[in-house]
Short mmCIF file of C-alpha atoms in Angstrom, two decimals:
data_model
loop_
_atom_site.label_atom_id
_atom_site.label_comp_id
_atom_site.label_asym_id
_atom_site.label_seq_id
_atom_site.Cartn_x
_atom_site.Cartn_y
_atom_site.Cartn_z
CA MET Y 1 116.17 35.14 16.63
CA GLY Y 2 116.81 33.50 13.38
CA LEU Y 3 119.76 32.59 11.08
CA THR Y 4 120.88 35.23 8.72
CA ASN Y 5 122.94 34.75 5.52
CA VAL Y 6 124.42 37.72 3.50
CA THR Y 7 126.24 37.61 0.17
CA VAL Y 8 129.83 38.37 0.99
CA SER Y 9 132.79 38.96 -1.50
CA MET Y 10 136.42 38.67 -0.53
CA ARG Y 11 139.69 39.47 -2.23
CA PRO Y 12 143.09 40.55 -1.30
CA PRO Y 13 143.09 44.28 -0.07
CA GLY Y 14 143.05 46.42 -3.19
CA GLY Y 15 142.94 43.26 -5.38
CA THR Y 16 141.23 43.43 -8.85
CA GLN Y 17 140.96 39.61 -9.57
CA PRO Y 18 137.56 38.07 -9.12
CA PRO Y 19 136.49 37.63 -5.54
CA TYR Y 20 135.49 34.50 -3.52
CA ALA Y 21 131.82 35.31 -3.28
CA THR Y 22 129.12 33.25 -1.72
CA GLN Y 23 126.47 33.31 1.19
CA PHE Y 24 127.97 33.69 4.63
CA LEU Y 25 126.20 32.80 7.83
CA VAL Y 26 126.21 36.01 9.97
CA ASP Y 27 127.64 34.71 13.35
CA ALA Y 28 127.88 37.14 16.33
CA GLY Y 29 129.74 34.47 18.29
CA ALA Y 30 132.63 34.24 15.89
CA THR Y 31 135.22 36.99 16.24
CA ASP Y 32 136.82 36.34 12.78
CA SER Y 33 135.31 35.53 9.41
CA PHE Y 34 135.86 32.05 8.38
CA ALA Y 35 135.78 30.39 4.88
CA PRO Y 36 137.24 27.29 2.99
CA ALA Y 37 140.94 27.56 2.43
CA SER Y 38 140.87 26.41 -1.18
CA ALA Y 39 138.21 29.31 -2.06
CA LEU Y 40 140.29 31.89 -0.37
CA ARG Y 41 143.51 30.84 -2.14
CA ALA Y 42 141.62 30.69 -5.48
CA ALA Y 43 140.61 34.31 -4.96
CA GLY Y 44 144.40 35.30 -4.18
CA ILE Y 45 144.05 35.42 -0.38
CA PHE Y 46 146.98 33.76 1.39
CA PRO Y 47 147.79 32.94 4.93
CA VAL Y 48 149.93 35.58 6.91
CA GLY Y 49 149.73 33.99 10.42
CA LYS Y 50 148.19 31.29 12.73
CA SER Y 51 145.89 31.75 15.61
CA THR Y 52 144.30 29.27 18.00
CA TYR Y 53 140.54 28.86 18.19
CA GLU Y 54 138.04 27.06 20.39
CA LEU Y 55 135.64 25.12 18.38
CA ALA Y 56 132.02 24.56 19.12
CA ASP Y 57 132.58 21.13 20.45
CA GLY Y 58 135.12 22.58 22.94
CA SER Y 59 138.24 21.39 21.23
CA VAL Y 60 140.99 23.89 20.40
CA ALA Y 61 142.62 24.05 17.14
CA GLU Y 62 145.23 26.11 15.39
CA TYR Y 63 144.32 27.76 11.88
CA ASP Y 64 145.98 29.75 9.25
CA PHE Y 65 144.45 33.41 8.77
CA GLY Y 66 144.88 35.91 6.03
CA LEU Y 67 143.91 39.50 5.44
CA ALA Y 68 140.92 40.19 2.96
CA GLN Y 69 138.94 43.08 1.78
CA ILE Y 70 135.37 42.19 2.70
CA GLU Y 71 132.30 43.46 0.97
CA PHE Y 72 128.69 42.95 2.15
CA MET Y 73 125.38 44.77 2.33
CA GLY Y 74 126.70 47.69 0.31
CA GLU Y 75 129.72 48.15 2.60
CA ILE Y 76 133.42 47.55 2.24
CA THR Y 77 135.89 46.86 5.00
CA ALA Y 78 139.10 44.78 5.55
CA GLY Y 79 139.99 42.34 8.04
CA ARG Y 80 141.17 38.76 9.20
CA VAL Y 81 139.69 35.61 7.55
CA VAL Y 82 140.31 32.07 8.91
CA PHE Y 83 141.42 29.27 6.47
CA GLY Y 84 138.82 26.56 7.35
CA PRO Y 85 138.59 23.07 5.95
CA ASP Y 86 136.87 22.58 2.61
CA GLY Y 87 133.11 22.01 2.81
CA ILE Y 88 132.50 24.14 5.83
CA GLU Y 89 129.81 26.83 5.88
CA PRO Y 90 131.36 30.32 5.54
CA LEU Y 91 130.97 32.71 8.64
CA LEU Y 92 130.94 36.42 8.75
CA GLY Y 93 132.39 37.26 12.16
CA VAL Y 94 131.59 40.17 14.49
CA THR Y 95 134.78 42.17 13.72
CA ALA Y 96 133.53 42.52 10.19
CA LEU Y 97 130.03 43.49 11.29
CA GLU Y 98 131.20 46.11 13.68
CA SER Y 99 133.80 47.73 11.34
CA VAL Y 100 130.91 48.80 9.20
CA GLY Y 101 128.81 50.09 12.09
CA ILE Y 102 126.76 46.99 12.94
CA LEU Y 103 126.74 46.56 16.71
CA VAL Y 104 126.00 43.26 18.18
CA ASP Y 105 124.09 42.79 21.40
CA PRO Y 106 123.31 38.91 21.96
CA ALA Y 107 120.88 39.71 24.58
CA HIS Y 108 118.56 41.77 22.47
CA ASP Y 109 119.20 42.82 18.78
CA VAL Y 110 121.70 43.99 16.30
CA HIS Y 111 122.06 47.77 16.22
CA GLY Y 112 123.53 50.10 13.63
CA ALA Y 113 123.36 51.60 10.25
CA HIS Y 114 121.99 48.14 8.97
CA GLN Y 115 119.59 45.85 10.82
CA VAL Y 116 120.11 41.97 10.58
CA ASP Y 117 118.81 39.08 12.60
CA GLN Y 118 120.97 38.15 15.38
CA VAL Y 119 122.53 34.76 15.64
CA ALA Y 120 122.36 33.39 19.22
CA SER Y 121 125.92 32.56 20.18
CA ARG Y 122 128.67 33.97 22.41
CA PRO Y 123 132.36 33.67 22.27
CA ALA Y 124 134.02 31.43 24.76
CA ALA Y 125 135.71 32.76 27.74
CA GLY Y 126 139.54 32.38 28.15
CA VAL Y 127 140.38 31.49 24.53
CA GLU Y 128 141.81 33.84 22.05
CA HIS Y 129 138.96 33.37 19.42
CA SER Y 130 135.88 31.44 19.11
CA LEU Y 131 134.22 29.95 15.93
CA SER Y 132 130.65 28.65 15.82
CA PRO Y 133 127.97 29.03 13.13
CA GLY Y 134 125.06 28.92 15.88
CA ASP Y 135 123.32 26.21 13.89
CA ALA Y 136 123.14 22.55 15.06
CA ALA Y 137 122.07 21.57 11.61
CA SER Y 138 125.47 22.84 10.08
CA ALA Y 139 127.09 20.97 7.40
CA VAL Y 140 130.08 20.28 9.79
CA PRO Y 141 128.63 19.21 13.00
CA ALA Y 142 131.80 19.92 14.98
CA TRP Y 143 131.23 23.51 14.42
CA ALA Y 144 127.65 23.57 15.47
CA SER Y 145 126.59 25.42 18.54
CA SER Y 146 123.45 26.37 20.58
CA ALA Y 147 125.14 28.49 23.04
#
């Protein structure tokens, strides 16, 4: 199983302003999508709440989240996006994948209308959410995981 990046565009639901568009790492171990806070705000996406997440290093942190229209692989959906620190690698979480019919099976493959390579990682037990790019060579080592 290898790492997969896809081009993702995010904007406020129904928004017409230019989106935040870049390559996101597909991460089947992350429940929510995750992007730099400054890029989300520049695209007009603003926090609507806070949630607690377990990081790849085992620590727990609280982050703002917002709601975004998410476009990737010719599909469009909407969902939660976490406001991360600047400089982090954006992650496309499993809820966005599953909302367009991509089913994640960490033991085997990804199934659905679209086939993408599976990132080998799993959410942590007992925590509301888990974020991890599944790549020990990540630009932000605290987020790296080899789970």
